[in-house]
Amino acid sequence: MALRALHDLPAPAKLNLFLHVVGRRDDGYHLLQSVFVPIDWCDTLHLERREDGRLVRHDLGTPLPADDLCLRAARALQAAAGVSLGVDIHIDKRLPAGAGMGGGSSDAATVLLGLNRLWGLHWPRPRLQALALGLGADVPFFVGGRPAWVEGIGERLSPLDLPPMRFAVVKPPAAIETRAIFGSELLRRDTQPAILASFLASDGLQRLAGGFGCNDLQPAAEAVCAEVGEARRWLTQRFGNARMTGSGSAVFARAGNDDASDRTRGSRTGESPAAAAPDGPLQGLPDGWTGRLCRSLGRHPLLDWAADPPGLA
Ligand SMILES: C[C@@](CO)(OP(=O)(O)O)[C@H](O)COP(=O)(O)OP(=O)(O)OC[C@H]1O[C@@H](n2ccc(N)nc2=O)[C@H](O)[C@@H]1O
Ligand SMILES: Nc1ncnc2c1ncn2[C@@H]1O[C@H](COP(=O)(O)OP(=O)(O)O)[C@@H](O)[C@H]1O
């Protein structure tokens, strides 16, 4: 029997553990190297099938732009698949926008994965990812559904088996437009590319955990938005490390590994209360800031809603 609705679909945010700009394409897009990790700070979507072909969005929380990425994703898939069905998309927007956390891109990916199921399309993952790239450079990663080493403008993905990690993530009030940061004169675009195989062979995963690399977009973001530097200092004081994600303005710090010993560590060692705090909202943030203690996700909760070609699963 055909599905009528899919409820409580998560759209997780991502963090860029490092982000290097290694070149620029002729069309102006920048060539990146980065490790992207999904985290458990999410928007929630509900999809209800429509027989009349219309695509309608209903905002349950913070209002979104009229023709947002959810609608653009649904429209692109409807046209490419030649389906006459439509959808009501109900979205509870929880992720801060203009944060570098990929919220809009993740919403688009959740719509693609959800409609793949709701409309009974059974598209394989690479076909969805090719469509996703037309919606934004970050969208193929979320359709990919695993922590990944990311190259090109975001379309070349190599899944990584990372250990579970915890992060403190802080978003100051200011939002940053991605385009503005990539256009900055302060941006260095010539970081030496690493080779994934050599990186992994030389204890790369451990170097990642120890804070490998940097975010090349950070100096440009701190120059246009002082709050990025303030957030970095706030987190560094409490966790001893902090770095911007994507094009900002959110900043994150490693808050230990996600294992049982780590969850009790703070009380035993006298570590800062923030580092020992349970998951959920961070305490003591300046007015207007949002922040949470988050866990990395080893896989997107909807990963299985697109099939991998044999050999890639
Ligand atoms: C910087 C990153 C890193 O994860 O994340 P965010 O900060 O946006 O989350 C992404 O590469 C962003 O991806 P996304 O947000 O999907 O970007 P898009 O909508 O495709 O592009 C917005 C604009 O940014 C610039 N852009 C984007 C990606 C890229 N590799 N080079 C660019 O020069 C282009 O000017 C483009 O017009
Ligand atoms: N579903 C959506 N959620 C959030 N922002 C969206 C969405 N659709 C379109 N946008 C637009 O994309 C911009 C960037 O959004 P977002 O993906 O949250 O940030 P970032 O690219 O910094 O991670 C927003 O300012 C908004 O104008």
Tab-separated table of N, CA and C in Angstrom, residues 199-302:
chain	number	residue	atom	x	y	z
A	199	PHE	N	47.149	10.605	4.473
A	199	PHE	CA	46.658	11.163	5.737
A	199	PHE	C	46.247	10.034	6.683
A	200	LEU	N	45.485	9.075	6.155
A	200	LEU	CA	45.019	7.966	6.990
A	200	LEU	C	46.190	7.086	7.425
A	201	ALA	N	47.161	6.921	6.505
A	201	ALA	CA	48.306	6.059	6.818
A	201	ALA	C	49.210	6.682	7.885
A	202	SER	N	49.127	8.012	8.048
A	202	SER	CA	50.009	8.657	9.035
A	202	SER	C	49.181	9.112	10.248
A	203	ASP	N	48.408	8.189	10.807
A	203	ASP	CA	47.624	8.451	12.027
A	203	ASP	C	46.648	9.603	11.863
A	204	GLY	N	46.074	9.720	10.658
A	204	GLY	CA	45.191	10.848	10.367
A	204	GLY	C	44.015	10.966	11.318
A	205	LEU	N	43.398	9.828	11.654
A	205	LEU	CA	42.204	9.922	12.504
A	205	LEU	C	42.568	10.462	13.887
A	206	GLN	N	43.760	10.055	14.374
A	206	GLN	CA	44.196	10.586	15.669
A	206	GLN	C	44.541	12.069	15.569
A	207	ARG	N	45.148	12.446	14.436
A	207	ARG	CA	45.478	13.871	14.256
A	207	ARG	C	44.205	14.701	14.159
A	208	LEU	N	43.153	14.111	13.558
A	208	LEU	CA	41.869	14.827	13.501
A	208	LEU	C	41.348	15.090	14.899
A	209	ALA	N	41.385	14.037	15.730
A	209	ALA	CA	40.883	14.163	17.100
A	209	ALA	C	41.692	15.217	17.865
A	210	GLY	N	42.965	15.346	17.515
A	210	GLY	CA	43.830	16.306	18.207
A	210	GLY	C	43.747	17.720	17.632
A	211	GLY	N	42.897	17.924	16.633
A	211	GLY	CA	42.710	19.285	16.106
A	211	GLY	C	43.502	19.568	14.843
A	212	PHE	N	43.624	18.560	13.970
A	212	PHE	CA	44.359	18.728	12.710
A	212	PHE	C	43.842	19.940	11.923
A	213	GLY	N	44.761	20.657	11.295
A	213	GLY	CA	44.397	21.699	10.339
A	213	GLY	C	43.759	22.909	10.988
A	214	CYS	N	43.000	23.647	10.181
A	214	CYS	CA	42.345	24.855	10.681
A	214	CYS	C	41.130	25.123	9.789
A	215	ASN	N	40.436	26.201	10.067
A	215	ASN	CA	39.367	26.640	9.169
A	215	ASN	C	39.867	27.877	8.433
A	216	ASP	N	40.183	27.723	7.153
A	216	ASP	CA	40.729	28.844	6.379
A	216	ASP	C	39.736	30.006	6.244
A	217	LEU	N	38.455	29.756	6.506
A	217	LEU	CA	37.456	30.829	6.374
A	217	LEU	C	37.381	31.700	7.639
A	218	GLN	N	38.049	31.241	8.712
A	218	GLN	CA	37.854	31.903	10.005
A	218	GLN	C	38.379	33.346	10.069
A	219	PRO	N	39.590	33.630	9.557
A	219	PRO	CA	40.055	35.028	9.632
A	219	PRO	C	39.103	35.989	8.911
A	220	ALA	N	38.592	35.580	7.752
A	220	ALA	CA	37.658	36.453	7.019
A	220	ALA	C	36.367	36.623	7.812
A	221	ALA	N	35.891	35.558	8.439
A	221	ALA	CA	34.643	35.645	9.207
A	221	ALA	C	34.833	36.514	10.454
A	222	GLU	N	35.978	36.369	11.122
A	222	GLU	CA	36.203	37.180	12.331
A	222	GLU	C	36.348	38.657	11.972
A	223	ALA	N	36.834	38.920	10.759
A	223	ALA	CA	36.985	40.327	10.341
A	223	ALA	C	35.633	40.986	10.102
A	224	VAL	N	34.653	40.244	9.585
A	224	VAL	CA	33.337	40.871	9.335
A	224	VAL	C	32.391	40.703	10.520
A	225	CYS	N	32.726	39.827	11.443
A	225	CYS	CA	31.791	39.530	12.528
A	225	CYS	C	32.569	39.286	13.819
A	226	ALA	N	32.657	40.323	14.660
A	226	ALA	CA	33.457	40.228	15.890
A	226	ALA	C	32.942	39.122	16.809
A	227	GLU	N	31.642	38.810	16.692
A	227	GLU	CA	31.067	37.799	17.594
A	227	GLU	C	31.693	36.412	17.389
A	228	VAL	N	32.229	36.154	16.208
A	228	VAL	CA	32.875	34.845	15.979
A	228	VAL	C	34.081	34.725	16.912
A	229	GLY	N	34.879	35.786	17.003
A	229	GLY	CA	36.047	35.789	17.899
A	229	GLY	C	35.610	35.680	19.352
A	230	GLU	N	34.517	36.386	19.697
A	230	GLU	CA	34.021	36.321	21.082
A	230	GLU	C	33.590	34.897	21.427
A	231	ALA	N	32.899	34.257	20.492
A	231	ALA	CA	32.437	32.879	20.733
A	231	ALA	C	33.639	31.943	20.853
A	232	ARG	N	34.651	32.174	20.011
A	232	ARG	CA	35.857	31.334	20.077
A	232	ARG	C	36.518	31.466	21.451
A	233	ARG	N	36.614	32.720	21.936
A	233	ARG	CA	37.265	32.919	23.242
A	233	ARG	C	36.421	32.310	24.376
A	234	TRP	N	35.095	32.448	24.265
A	234	TRP	CA	34.189	31.893	25.298
A	234	TRP	C	34.396	30.376	25.400
A	235	LEU	N	34.452	29.708	24.259
A	235	LEU	CA	34.613	28.249	24.264
A	235	LEU	C	36.017	27.839	24.681
A	236	THR	N	37.025	28.593	24.208
A	236	THR	CA	38.413	28.237	24.545
A	236	THR	C	38.630	28.294	26.050
A	237	GLN	N	38.040	29.322	26.693
A	237	GLN	CA	38.176	29.425	28.156
A	237	GLN	C	37.636	28.187	28.859
A	238	ARG	N	36.559	27.638	28.330
A	238	ARG	CA	35.888	26.522	29.017
A	238	ARG	C	36.370	25.150	28.580
A	239	PHE	N	36.823	25.032	27.347
A	239	PHE	CA	37.152	23.699	26.810
A	239	PHE	C	38.603	23.590	26.322
A	240	GLY	N	39.306	24.718	26.267
A	240	GLY	CA	40.708	24.673	25.874
A	240	GLY	C	40.938	24.592	24.378
A	241	ASN	N	39.868	24.633	23.610
A	241	ASN	CA	40.017	24.624	22.145
A	241	ASN	C	38.727	25.134	21.546
A	242	ALA	N	38.795	25.716	20.360
A	242	ALA	CA	37.577	26.166	19.668
A	242	ALA	C	37.925	26.534	18.241
A	243	ARG	N	36.976	26.325	17.346
A	243	ARG	CA	37.196	26.567	15.925
A	243	ARG	C	35.837	26.830	15.285
A	244	MET	N	35.835	27.640	14.240
A	244	MET	CA	34.581	27.933	13.537
A	244	MET	C	34.197	26.747	12.647
A	245	THR	N	32.896	26.552	12.418
A	245	THR	CA	32.442	25.556	11.459
A	245	THR	C	31.983	26.254	10.171
A	246	GLY	N	32.296	25.662	9.023
A	246	GLY	CA	31.881	26.215	7.734
A	246	GLY	C	32.267	27.684	7.609
A	247	SER	N	31.335	28.506	7.129
A	247	SER	CA	31.606	29.931	6.974
A	247	SER	C	31.114	30.722	8.180
A	248	GLY	N	30.836	30.032	9.297
A	248	GLY	CA	30.399	30.691	10.522
A	248	GLY	C	28.921	31.093	10.452
A	249	SER	N	28.450	31.653	11.529
A	249	SER	CA	29.145	32.197	12.675
A	249	SER	C	29.287	31.239	13.858
A	250	ALA	N	28.806	29.997	13.742
A	250	ALA	CA	28.914	29.098	14.893
A	250	ALA	C	30.349	28.613	15.066
A	251	VAL	N	30.697	28.353	16.334
A	251	VAL	CA	32.032	27.915	16.731
A	251	VAL	C	31.840	26.679	17.609
A	252	PHE	N	32.775	25.742	17.527
A	252	PHE	CA	32.620	24.531	18.332
A	252	PHE	C	33.937	24.178	19.016
A	253	ALA	N	33.824	23.362	20.062
A	253	ALA	CA	35.009	22.841	20.751
A	253	ALA	C	34.809	21.365	20.984
A	254	ARG	N	35.899	20.598	20.917
A	254	ARG	CA	35.820	19.194	21.312
A	254	ARG	C	35.546	19.150	22.815
A	255	ALA	N	34.570	18.360	23.199
A	255	ALA	CA	34.230	18.242	24.625
A	255	ALA	C	34.377	16.791	25.043
A	256	GLY	N	35.405	16.141	24.552
A	256	GLY	CA	35.699	14.767	24.959
A	256	GLY	C	35.178	13.753	23.986
A	257	ASN	N	35.463	12.488	24.284
A	257	ASN	CA	34.952	11.388	23.480
A	257	ASN	C	33.596	10.995	24.017
A	258	ASP	N	32.805	10.368	23.155
A	258	ASP	CA	31.460	9.997	23.563
A	258	ASP	C	31.475	8.593	24.154
A	259	ASP	N	32.114	8.444	25.318
A	259	ASP	CA	32.049	7.135	25.965
A	259	ASP	C	31.719	7.315	27.440
A	260	ALA	N	31.391	6.209	28.094
A	260	ALA	CA	30.865	6.294	29.454
A	260	ALA	C	31.874	6.945	30.401
A	261	SER	N	33.171	6.599	30.257
A	261	SER	CA	34.157	7.151	31.182
A	261	SER	C	34.203	8.666	31.037
A	262	ASP	N	33.992	9.118	29.780
A	262	ASP	CA	34.052	10.545	29.527
A	262	ASP	C	32.892	11.290	30.181
A	263	ARG	N	31.726	10.636	30.208
A	263	ARG	CA	30.552	11.305	30.754
A	263	ARG	C	30.680	11.534	32.261
A	264	THR	N	31.517	10.749	32.942
A	264	THR	CA	31.670	10.946	34.381
A	264	THR	C	32.966	11.683	34.706
A	265	ARG	N	33.775	11.977	33.681
A	265	ARG	CA	35.121	12.476	33.902
A	265	ARG	C	35.146	13.779	34.704
A	266	GLY	N	34.261	14.715	34.342
A	266	GLY	CA	34.320	16.044	34.958
A	266	GLY	C	34.225	15.987	36.466
A	267	SER	N	33.310	15.135	36.986
A	267	SER	CA	33.114	15.105	38.428
A	267	SER	C	34.359	14.542	39.123
A	268	ARG	N	35.111	13.661	38.428
A	268	ARG	CA	36.273	13.057	39.072
A	268	ARG	C	37.494	13.965	39.043
A	269	THR	N	37.638	14.734	37.982
A	269	THR	CA	38.894	15.471	37.805
A	269	THR	C	38.781	16.943	38.161
A	270	GLY	N	37.577	17.394	38.461
A	270	GLY	CA	37.406	18.805	38.742
A	270	GLY	C	37.467	19.650	37.482
A	271	GLU	N	37.279	19.016	36.346
A	271	GLU	CA	37.242	19.711	35.057
A	271	GLU	C	36.136	20.766	35.065
A	272	SER	N	36.187	21.744	34.160
A	272	SER	CA	35.204	22.830	34.184
A	272	SER	C	33.786	22.270	34.086
A	273	PRO	N	32.819	22.896	34.785
A	273	PRO	CA	31.453	22.384	34.795
A	273	PRO	C	30.883	22.285	33.387
A	274	ALA	N	31.258	23.220	32.519
A	274	ALA	CA	30.710	23.162	31.154
A	274	ALA	C	31.141	21.870	30.483
A	275	ALA	N	32.395	21.476	30.678
A	275	ALA	CA	32.889	20.271	30.020
A	275	ALA	C	32.213	19.021	30.572
A	276	ALA	N	31.776	19.092	31.813
A	276	ALA	CA	31.167	17.910	32.412
A	276	ALA	C	29.650	17.912	32.283
A	277	ALA	N	29.091	18.951	31.708
A	277	ALA	CA	27.630	19.102	31.662
A	277	ALA	C	26.999	18.018	30.800
A	278	PRO	N	25.728	17.666	31.089
A	278	PRO	CA	25.046	16.688	30.247
A	278	PRO	C	24.704	17.290	28.893
A	279	ASP	N	24.225	16.444	27.947
A	279	ASP	CA	23.810	16.946	26.636
A	279	ASP	C	22.706	17.985	26.805
A	280	GLY	N	22.561	18.824	25.777
A	280	GLY	CA	21.481	19.805	25.803
A	280	GLY	C	22.043	21.204	25.821
A	281	PRO	N	21.196	22.198	26.139
A	281	PRO	CA	21.631	23.595	26.075
A	281	PRO	C	22.838	23.869	26.964
A	282	LEU	N	23.769	24.702	26.477
A	282	LEU	CA	24.918	25.108	27.291
A	282	LEU	C	24.467	26.205	28.244
A	283	GLN	N	24.959	26.138	29.478
A	283	GLN	CA	24.586	27.127	30.489
A	283	GLN	C	25.556	28.313	30.450
A	284	GLY	N	25.058	29.463	30.913
A	284	GLY	CA	25.927	30.621	31.123
A	284	GLY	C	26.309	31.370	29.869
A	285	LEU	N	25.565	31.168	28.784
A	285	LEU	CA	25.870	31.886	27.540
A	285	LEU	C	25.420	33.341	27.630
A	286	PRO	N	26.120	34.265	26.949
A	286	PRO	CA	25.644	35.647	26.900
A	286	PRO	C	24.234	35.716	26.303
A	287	ASP	N	23.507	36.787	26.634
A	287	ASP	CA	22.139	36.959	26.123
A	287	ASP	C	22.112	36.889	24.598
A	288	GLY	N	21.150	36.165	24.066
A	288	GLY	CA	20.960	36.119	22.613
A	288	GLY	C	21.775	35.027	21.927
A	289	TRP	N	22.717	34.420	22.655
A	289	TRP	CA	23.504	33.336	22.051
A	289	TRP	C	22.771	32.012	22.262
A	290	THR	N	22.977	31.068	21.353
A	290	THR	CA	22.468	29.721	21.577
A	290	THR	C	23.656	28.764	21.562
A	291	GLY	N	23.528	27.671	22.287
A	291	GLY	CA	24.616	26.703	22.299
A	291	GLY	C	24.163	25.405	22.919
A	292	ARG	N	24.767	24.323	22.468
A	292	ARG	CA	24.396	22.993	22.977
A	292	ARG	C	25.628	22.106	23.086
A	293	LEU	N	25.548	21.158	23.964
A	293	LEU	CA	26.508	20.053	23.945
A	293	LEU	C	25.925	18.975	23.050
A	294	CYS	N	26.694	18.559	22.075
A	294	CYS	CA	26.180	17.661	21.025
A	294	CYS	C	27.055	16.421	20.929
A	295	ARG	N	26.489	15.412	20.304
A	295	ARG	CA	27.246	14.193	19.980
A	295	ARG	C	27.358	14.064	18.466
A	296	SER	N	28.472	13.495	18.027
A	296	SER	CA	28.588	13.205	16.592
A	296	SER	C	27.666	12.036	16.257
A	297	LEU	N	27.238	11.972	14.998
A	297	LEU	CA	26.428	10.845	14.519
A	297	LEU	C	27.279	10.037	13.548
A	298	GLY	N	27.328	8.738	13.772
A	298	GLY	CA	28.094	7.875	12.859
A	298	GLY	C	27.363	7.649	11.545
A	299	ARG	N	26.040	7.869	11.577
A	299	ARG	CA	25.246	7.720	10.351
A	299	ARG	C	24.001	8.587	10.465
A	300	HIS	N	23.553	9.077	9.324
A	300	HIS	CA	22.314	9.849	9.263
A	300	HIS	C	21.166	8.906	9.622
A	301	PRO	N	20.209	9.361	10.446
A	301	PRO	CA	19.117	8.456	10.824
A	301	PRO	C	18.314	7.939	9.614
A	302	LEU	N	18.341	8.642	8.494
A	302	LEU	CA	17.582	8.199	7.308
A	302	LEU	C	18.499	7.552	6.254
